[in-house]
Short mmCIF file of C-alpha atoms in Angstrom, two decimals:
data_model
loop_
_atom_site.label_atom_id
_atom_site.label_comp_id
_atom_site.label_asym_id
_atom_site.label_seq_id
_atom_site.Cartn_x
_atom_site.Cartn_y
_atom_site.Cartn_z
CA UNK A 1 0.00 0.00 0.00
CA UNK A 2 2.74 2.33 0.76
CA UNK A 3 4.10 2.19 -3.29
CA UNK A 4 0.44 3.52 -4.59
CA UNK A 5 0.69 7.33 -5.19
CA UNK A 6 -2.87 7.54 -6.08
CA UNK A 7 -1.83 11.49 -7.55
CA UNK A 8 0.49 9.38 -9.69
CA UNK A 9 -2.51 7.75 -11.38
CA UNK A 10 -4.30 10.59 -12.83
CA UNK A 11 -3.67 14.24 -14.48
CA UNK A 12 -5.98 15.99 -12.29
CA UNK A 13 -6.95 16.18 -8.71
CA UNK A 14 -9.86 17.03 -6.47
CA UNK A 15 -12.24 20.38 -7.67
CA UNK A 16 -8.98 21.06 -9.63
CA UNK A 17 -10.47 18.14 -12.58
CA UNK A 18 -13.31 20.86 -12.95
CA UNK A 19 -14.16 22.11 -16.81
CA UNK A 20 -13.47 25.59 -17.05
CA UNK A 21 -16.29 27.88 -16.22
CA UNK A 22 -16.01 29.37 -19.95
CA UNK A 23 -15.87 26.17 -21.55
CA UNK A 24 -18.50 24.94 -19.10
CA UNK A 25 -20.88 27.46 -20.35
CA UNK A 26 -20.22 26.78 -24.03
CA UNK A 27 -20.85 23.42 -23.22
CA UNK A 28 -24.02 23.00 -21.69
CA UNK A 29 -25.57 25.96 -23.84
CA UNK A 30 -29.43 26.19 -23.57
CA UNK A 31 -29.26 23.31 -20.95
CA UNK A 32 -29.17 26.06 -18.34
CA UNK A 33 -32.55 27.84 -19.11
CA UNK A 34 -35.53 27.47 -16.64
CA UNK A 35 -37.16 23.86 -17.12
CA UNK A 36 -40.89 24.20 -17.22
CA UNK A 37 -42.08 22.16 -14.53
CA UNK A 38 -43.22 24.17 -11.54
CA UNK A 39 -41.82 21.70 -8.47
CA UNK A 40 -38.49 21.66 -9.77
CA UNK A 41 -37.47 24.74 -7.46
CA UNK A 42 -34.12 24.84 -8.56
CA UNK A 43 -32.34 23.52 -11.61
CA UNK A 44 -28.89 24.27 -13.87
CA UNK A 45 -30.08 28.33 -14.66
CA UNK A 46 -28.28 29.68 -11.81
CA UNK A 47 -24.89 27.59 -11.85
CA UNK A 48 -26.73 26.42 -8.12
CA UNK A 49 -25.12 23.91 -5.77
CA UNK A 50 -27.79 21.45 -6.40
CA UNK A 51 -31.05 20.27 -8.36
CA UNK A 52 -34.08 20.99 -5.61
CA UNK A 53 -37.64 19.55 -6.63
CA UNK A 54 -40.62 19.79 -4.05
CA UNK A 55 -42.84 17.04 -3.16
CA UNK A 56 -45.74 18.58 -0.87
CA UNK A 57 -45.91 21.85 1.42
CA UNK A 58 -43.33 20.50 3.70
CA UNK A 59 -40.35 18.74 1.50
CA UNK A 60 -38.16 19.28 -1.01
CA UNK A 61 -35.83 16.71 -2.25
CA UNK A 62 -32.49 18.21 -3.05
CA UNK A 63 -30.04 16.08 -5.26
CA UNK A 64 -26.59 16.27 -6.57
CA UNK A 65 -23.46 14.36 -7.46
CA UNK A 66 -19.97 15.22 -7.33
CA UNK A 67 -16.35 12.96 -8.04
CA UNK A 68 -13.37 13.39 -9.12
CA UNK A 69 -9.46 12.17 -9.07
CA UNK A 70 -7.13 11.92 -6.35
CA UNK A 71 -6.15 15.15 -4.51
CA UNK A 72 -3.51 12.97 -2.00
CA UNK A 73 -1.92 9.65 -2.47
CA UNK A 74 -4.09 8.06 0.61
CA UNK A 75 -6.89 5.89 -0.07
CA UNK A 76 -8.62 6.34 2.84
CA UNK A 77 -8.36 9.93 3.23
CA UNK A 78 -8.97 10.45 -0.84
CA UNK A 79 -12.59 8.35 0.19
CA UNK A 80 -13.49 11.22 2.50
CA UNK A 81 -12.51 14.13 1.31
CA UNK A 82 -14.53 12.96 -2.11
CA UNK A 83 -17.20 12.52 0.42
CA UNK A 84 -16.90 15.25 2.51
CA UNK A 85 -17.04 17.75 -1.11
CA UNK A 86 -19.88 15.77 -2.44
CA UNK A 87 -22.48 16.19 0.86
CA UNK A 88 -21.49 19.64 0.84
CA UNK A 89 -23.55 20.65 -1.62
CA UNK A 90 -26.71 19.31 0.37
CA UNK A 91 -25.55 21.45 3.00
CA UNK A 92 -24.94 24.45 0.76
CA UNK A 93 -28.79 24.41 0.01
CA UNK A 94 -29.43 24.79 3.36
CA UNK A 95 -30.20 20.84 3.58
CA UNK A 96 -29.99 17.69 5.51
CA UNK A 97 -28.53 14.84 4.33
CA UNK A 98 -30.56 11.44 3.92
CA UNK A 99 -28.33 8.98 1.48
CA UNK A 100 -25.51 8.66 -0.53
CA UNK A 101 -24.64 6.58 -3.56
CA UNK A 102 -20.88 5.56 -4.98
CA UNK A 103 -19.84 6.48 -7.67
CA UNK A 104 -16.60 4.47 -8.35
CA UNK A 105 -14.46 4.63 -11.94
CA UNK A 106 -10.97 2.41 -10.87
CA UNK A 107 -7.59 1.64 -13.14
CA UNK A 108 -8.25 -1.78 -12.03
CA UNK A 109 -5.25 -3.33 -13.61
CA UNK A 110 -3.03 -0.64 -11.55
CA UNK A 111 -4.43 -0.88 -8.04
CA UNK A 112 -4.73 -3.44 -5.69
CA UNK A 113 -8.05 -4.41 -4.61
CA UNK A 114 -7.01 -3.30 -1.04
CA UNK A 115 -6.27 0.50 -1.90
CA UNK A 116 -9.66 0.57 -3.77
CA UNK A 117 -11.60 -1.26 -0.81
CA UNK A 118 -10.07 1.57 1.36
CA UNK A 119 -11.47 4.71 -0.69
CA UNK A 120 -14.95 3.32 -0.16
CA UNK A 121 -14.08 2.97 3.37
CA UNK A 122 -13.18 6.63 3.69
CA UNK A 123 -16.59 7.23 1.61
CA UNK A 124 -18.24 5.16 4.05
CA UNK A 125 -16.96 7.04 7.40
CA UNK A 126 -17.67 10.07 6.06
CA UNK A 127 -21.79 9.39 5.70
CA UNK A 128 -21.67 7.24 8.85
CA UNK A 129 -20.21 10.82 10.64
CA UNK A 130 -23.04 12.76 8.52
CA UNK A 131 -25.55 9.88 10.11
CA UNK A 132 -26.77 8.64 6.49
CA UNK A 133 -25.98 5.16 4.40
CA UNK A 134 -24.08 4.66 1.52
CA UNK A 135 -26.86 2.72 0.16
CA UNK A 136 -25.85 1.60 -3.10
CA UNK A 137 -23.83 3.06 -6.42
CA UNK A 138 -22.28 2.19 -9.67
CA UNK A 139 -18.63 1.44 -10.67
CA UNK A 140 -16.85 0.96 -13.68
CA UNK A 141 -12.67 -0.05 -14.87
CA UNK A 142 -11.68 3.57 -15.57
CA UNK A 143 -7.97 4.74 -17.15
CA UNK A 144 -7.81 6.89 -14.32
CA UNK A 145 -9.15 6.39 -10.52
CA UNK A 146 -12.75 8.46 -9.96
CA UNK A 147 -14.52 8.69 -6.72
CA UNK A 148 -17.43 10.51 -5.33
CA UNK A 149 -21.03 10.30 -4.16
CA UNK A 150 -24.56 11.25 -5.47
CA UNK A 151 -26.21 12.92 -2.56
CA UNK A 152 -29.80 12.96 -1.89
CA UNK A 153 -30.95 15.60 1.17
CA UNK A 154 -34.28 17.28 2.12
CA UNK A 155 -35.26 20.66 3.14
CA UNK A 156 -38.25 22.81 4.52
CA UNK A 157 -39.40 24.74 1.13
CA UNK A 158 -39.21 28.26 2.74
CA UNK A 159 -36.20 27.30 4.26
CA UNK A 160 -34.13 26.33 0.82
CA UNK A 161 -31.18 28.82 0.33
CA UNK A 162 -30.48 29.22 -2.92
CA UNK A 163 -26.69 30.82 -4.59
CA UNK A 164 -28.98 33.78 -6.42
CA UNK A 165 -31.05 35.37 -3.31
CA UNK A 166 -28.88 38.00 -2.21
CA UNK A 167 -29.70 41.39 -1.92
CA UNK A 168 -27.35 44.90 -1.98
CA UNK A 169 -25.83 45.26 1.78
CA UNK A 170 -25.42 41.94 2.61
CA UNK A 171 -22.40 40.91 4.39
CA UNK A 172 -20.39 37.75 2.74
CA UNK A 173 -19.19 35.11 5.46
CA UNK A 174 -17.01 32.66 4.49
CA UNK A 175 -16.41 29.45 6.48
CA UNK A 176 -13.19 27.83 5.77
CA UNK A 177 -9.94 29.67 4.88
CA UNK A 178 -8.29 29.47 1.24
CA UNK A 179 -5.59 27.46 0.23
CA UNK A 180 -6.24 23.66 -0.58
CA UNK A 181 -5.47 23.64 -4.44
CA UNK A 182 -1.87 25.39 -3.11
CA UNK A 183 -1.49 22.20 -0.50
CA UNK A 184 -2.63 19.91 -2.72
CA UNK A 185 0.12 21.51 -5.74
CA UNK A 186 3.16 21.30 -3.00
CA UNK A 187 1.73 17.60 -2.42
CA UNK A 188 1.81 16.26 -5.78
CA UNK A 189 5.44 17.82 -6.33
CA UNK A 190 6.59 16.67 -2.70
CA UNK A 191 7.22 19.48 -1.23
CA UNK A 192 3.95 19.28 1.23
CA UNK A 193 5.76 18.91 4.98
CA UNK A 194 3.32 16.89 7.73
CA UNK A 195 2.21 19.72 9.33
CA UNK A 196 0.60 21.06 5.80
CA UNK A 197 -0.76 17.34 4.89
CA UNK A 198 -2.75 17.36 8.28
CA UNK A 199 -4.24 21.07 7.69
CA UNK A 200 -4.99 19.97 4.11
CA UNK A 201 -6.85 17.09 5.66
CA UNK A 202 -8.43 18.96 8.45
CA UNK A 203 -9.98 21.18 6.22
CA UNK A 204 -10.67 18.74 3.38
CA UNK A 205 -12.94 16.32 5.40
CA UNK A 206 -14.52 18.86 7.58
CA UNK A 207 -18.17 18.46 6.61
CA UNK A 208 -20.23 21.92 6.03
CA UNK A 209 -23.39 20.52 8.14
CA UNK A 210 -23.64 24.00 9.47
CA UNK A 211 -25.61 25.13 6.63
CA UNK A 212 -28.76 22.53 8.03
CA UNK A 213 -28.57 25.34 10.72
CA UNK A 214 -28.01 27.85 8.70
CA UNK A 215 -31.26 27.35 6.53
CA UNK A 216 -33.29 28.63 9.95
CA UNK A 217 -31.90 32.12 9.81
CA UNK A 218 -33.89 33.72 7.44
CA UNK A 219 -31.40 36.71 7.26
CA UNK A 220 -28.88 34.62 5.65
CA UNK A 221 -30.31 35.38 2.25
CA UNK A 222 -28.58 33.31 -0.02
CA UNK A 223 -25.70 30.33 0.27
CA UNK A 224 -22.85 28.41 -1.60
CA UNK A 225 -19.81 26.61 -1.48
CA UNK A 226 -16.45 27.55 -2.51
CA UNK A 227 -14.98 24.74 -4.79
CA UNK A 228 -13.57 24.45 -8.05
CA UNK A 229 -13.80 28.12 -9.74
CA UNK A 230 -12.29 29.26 -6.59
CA UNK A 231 -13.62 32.20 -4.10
CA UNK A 232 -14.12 34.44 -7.59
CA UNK A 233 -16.10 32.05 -9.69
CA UNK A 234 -18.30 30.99 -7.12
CA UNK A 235 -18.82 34.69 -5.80
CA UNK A 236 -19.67 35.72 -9.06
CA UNK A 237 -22.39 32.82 -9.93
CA UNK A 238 -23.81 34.62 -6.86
CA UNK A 239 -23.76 38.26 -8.31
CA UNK A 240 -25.45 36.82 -11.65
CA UNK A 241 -27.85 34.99 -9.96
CA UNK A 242 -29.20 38.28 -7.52
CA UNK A 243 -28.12 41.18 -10.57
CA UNK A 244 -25.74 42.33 -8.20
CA UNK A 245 -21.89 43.22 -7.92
CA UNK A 246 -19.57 42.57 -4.36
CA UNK A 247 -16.36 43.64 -2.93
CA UNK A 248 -14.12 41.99 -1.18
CA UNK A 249 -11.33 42.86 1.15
CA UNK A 250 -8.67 40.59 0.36
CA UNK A 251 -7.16 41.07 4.29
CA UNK A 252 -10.47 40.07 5.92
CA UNK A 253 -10.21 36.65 3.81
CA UNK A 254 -9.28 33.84 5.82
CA UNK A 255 -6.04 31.67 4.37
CA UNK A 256 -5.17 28.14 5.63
CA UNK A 257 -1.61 29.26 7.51
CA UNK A 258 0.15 26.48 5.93
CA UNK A 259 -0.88 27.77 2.18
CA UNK A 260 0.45 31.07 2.57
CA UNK A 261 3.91 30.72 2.37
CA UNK A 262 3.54 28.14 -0.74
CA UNK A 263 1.29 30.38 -2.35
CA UNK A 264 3.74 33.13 -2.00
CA UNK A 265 6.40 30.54 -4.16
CA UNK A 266 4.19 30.10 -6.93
CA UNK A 267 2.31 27.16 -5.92
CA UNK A 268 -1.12 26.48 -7.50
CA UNK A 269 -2.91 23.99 -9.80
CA UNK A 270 -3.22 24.64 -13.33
CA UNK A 271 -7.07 25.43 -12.78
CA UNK A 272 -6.50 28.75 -11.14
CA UNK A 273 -5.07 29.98 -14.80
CA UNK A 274 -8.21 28.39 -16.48
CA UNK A 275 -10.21 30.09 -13.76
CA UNK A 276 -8.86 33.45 -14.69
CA UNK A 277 -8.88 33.06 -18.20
CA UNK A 278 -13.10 32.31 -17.44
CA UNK A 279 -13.94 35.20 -15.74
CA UNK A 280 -10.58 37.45 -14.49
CA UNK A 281 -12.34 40.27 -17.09
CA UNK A 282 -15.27 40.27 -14.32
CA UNK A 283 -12.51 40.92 -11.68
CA UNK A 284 -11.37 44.36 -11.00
CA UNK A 285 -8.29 43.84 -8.67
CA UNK A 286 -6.76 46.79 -6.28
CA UNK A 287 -3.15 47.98 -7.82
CA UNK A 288 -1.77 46.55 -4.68
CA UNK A 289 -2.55 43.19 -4.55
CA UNK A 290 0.44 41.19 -5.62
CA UNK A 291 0.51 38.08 -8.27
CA UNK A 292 0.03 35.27 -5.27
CA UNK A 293 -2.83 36.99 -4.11
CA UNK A 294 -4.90 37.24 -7.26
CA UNK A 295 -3.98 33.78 -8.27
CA UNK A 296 -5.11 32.58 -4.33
CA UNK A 297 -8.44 34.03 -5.26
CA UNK A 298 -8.88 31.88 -7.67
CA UNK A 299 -7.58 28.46 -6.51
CA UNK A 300 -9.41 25.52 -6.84
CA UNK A 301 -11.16 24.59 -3.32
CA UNK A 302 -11.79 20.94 -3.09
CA UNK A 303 -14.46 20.34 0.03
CA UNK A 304 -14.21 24.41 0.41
CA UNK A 305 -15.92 26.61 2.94
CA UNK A 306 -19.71 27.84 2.86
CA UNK A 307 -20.10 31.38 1.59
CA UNK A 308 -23.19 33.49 2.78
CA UNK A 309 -24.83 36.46 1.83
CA UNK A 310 -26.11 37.58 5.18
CA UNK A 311 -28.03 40.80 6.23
CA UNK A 312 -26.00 43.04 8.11
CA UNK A 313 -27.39 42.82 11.37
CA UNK A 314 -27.71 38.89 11.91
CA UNK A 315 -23.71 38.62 11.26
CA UNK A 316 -22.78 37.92 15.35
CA UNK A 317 -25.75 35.33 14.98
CA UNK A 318 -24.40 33.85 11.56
CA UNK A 319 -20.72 33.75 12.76
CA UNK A 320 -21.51 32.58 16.15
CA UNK A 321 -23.22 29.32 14.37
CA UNK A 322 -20.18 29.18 12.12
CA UNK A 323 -17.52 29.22 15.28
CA UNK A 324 -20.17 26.90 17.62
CA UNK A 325 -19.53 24.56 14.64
CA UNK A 326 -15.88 24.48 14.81
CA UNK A 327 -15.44 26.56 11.84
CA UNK A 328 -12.73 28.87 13.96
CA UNK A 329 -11.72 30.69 10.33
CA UNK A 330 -14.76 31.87 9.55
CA UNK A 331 -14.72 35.79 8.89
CA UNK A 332 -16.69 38.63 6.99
CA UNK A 333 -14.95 38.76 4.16
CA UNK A 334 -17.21 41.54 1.87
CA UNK A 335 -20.19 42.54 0.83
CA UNK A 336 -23.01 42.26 -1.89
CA UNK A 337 -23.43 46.26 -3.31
CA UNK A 338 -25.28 47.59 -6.09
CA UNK A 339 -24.28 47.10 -10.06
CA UNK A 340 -23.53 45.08 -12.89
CA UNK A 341 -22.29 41.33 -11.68
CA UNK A 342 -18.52 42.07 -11.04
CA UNK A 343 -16.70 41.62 -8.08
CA UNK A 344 -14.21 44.38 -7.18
CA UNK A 345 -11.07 43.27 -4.67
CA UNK A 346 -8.96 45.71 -2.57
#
């Protein structure tokens, strides 16, 4: 088990596999207008965390799927931080959690049967800790190892909190600091020391369940996680969504204390570039922000922090929930204002 360097086994890793948001777009085309069927209370229009569809005055079903490759060499820890990312987005929707399904795409002529048995097992801790079953899922002999979960959740209609609800004045919370495409960069080129690997960890398999508690506060208008496109791209899905523009205050952010100092060096996966490219001419960065901290903005988050738009006066109440749940990072980072959907950093 020690030979298998799972990062060795595929050209991607984590949120980092993610299509480009501008080749995303071109991609799915008219698949993101509004479906015509009245119960399905959120589908692909908004670039939303998950498909919602309601069922009677109570419930909505909320479902979603997310996998991808390796983002650390483990098996065990790659199970639950695929995990962890996937049942995030139930949580993002202000949900709770009621199954999972594998999804499982394995190189089986590469890996031993034991390193593959032990990704499920992380998968499997991870919805035992969220108190649901892995009840089933689908696997196939892939060129490169794949592993994630479809996640199936409910919520209270009126209590659903969508990415595109925000309104000018709200104050932006984010829940986990910035940093894990950096760690997981240094990682792959072995430069990641132990202290780093357990942050990366930490912070990876840390599951967002605070946004269940979250959906009660109705003055936490509207809700997402950071992943793929990076603090930016998922920021600005928000400002499209509500017709609105943000700022952000790049020293209010919250960074993981053992990215810093590697972003500062250049680390980074090749997504933040594609993530730039996408959507950097919907940026407008302050003259004084340096090269690492542009390019930190727009690292890929695997299992990345919640991201609120919350009215002004409920933030001790919102933060307080965030810090009750262990989330000890979690800051004000910005704020929705008025205007086109840009997001302005200083």
């Amino acid at each position: 088990m020690s030979d298998i360097k799972l990062t060795q086994l595929s050209h991607g890793g984590g949120c980092g596999c993610k299509i480009a948001p501008s080749m995303l777009q071109q991609i799915l085309g008219a698949a993101k207008q509004k479906l015509p069927f009245a119960n399905l209370l959120v589908g692909a229009e908004t670039s939303d965390d998950a498909a919602v569809y309601q069922i009677n005055d109570q419930q909505a079903i909320i479902a979603t799927t997310d996998f991808f490759m390796p983002i650390v060499d483990d098996p065990f820890d790659f199970g639950r931080i695929a995990a962890t990312n996937a049942l995030s987005d139930v949580y993002a929707m202000g949900g709770t959690p009621l199954m999972a399904l594998a999804i499982v795409g394995m190189p089986i002529a590469k890996m031993p049967v034991e390193a593959i048995r032990q990704i499920l097992q992380g998968g499997e801790a991870v919805c035992q800790a969220a108190g649901i079953p892995l009840a089933g899922g689908h696997s196939i002999d892939s060129p490169e190892p794949i592993y994630g979960l479809v996640a199936i959740g409910i919520v209270h209609p009126d209590r659903l909190k969508k990415n595109s609800a925000a309104t000018a004045g709200d104050k932006l919370i984010l829940g986990k600091g910035l940093g894990v495409g950096v760690l997981a960069q240094a990682l792959k080129k072995g430069v990641l020391s132990s202290a780093a690997y357990q942050q990366l960890i930490e912070n990876t398999t840390k599951l967002n369940s605070v946004g269940t508690a979250l959906s009660a506060v109705s003055a936490v208008h509207a809700l997402t996680d950071v992943t793929g496109f990076g603090l930016l791209g998922h920021l600005l899905e928000m400002c499209r969504g509500a017709g609105l523009a943000a700022r952000l205050q790049f020293d209010q952010i919250p960074v993981l204390s053992e990215a810093e100092p590697l972003a500062r060096q250049g680390y980074g996966p090749g997504a933040i570039l594609r993530n730039l490219e996408s959507y950097g001419h919907e940026v407008d960065f302050g003259a004084h922000l340096q090269d690492w901290q542009r390019r930190l903005l727009a690292d890929a988050q695997t299992s990345g922090g919640l991201l609120a738009a919350v009215a002004a006066e409920a933030v001790p109440e919102v933060l307080a929930l965030f810090k009750n749940a262990g989330f000890s990072q979690a800051a004000v980072i910005g704020e929705m204002t008025q205007g086109e959907a840009r997001v302005a950093v200083s």
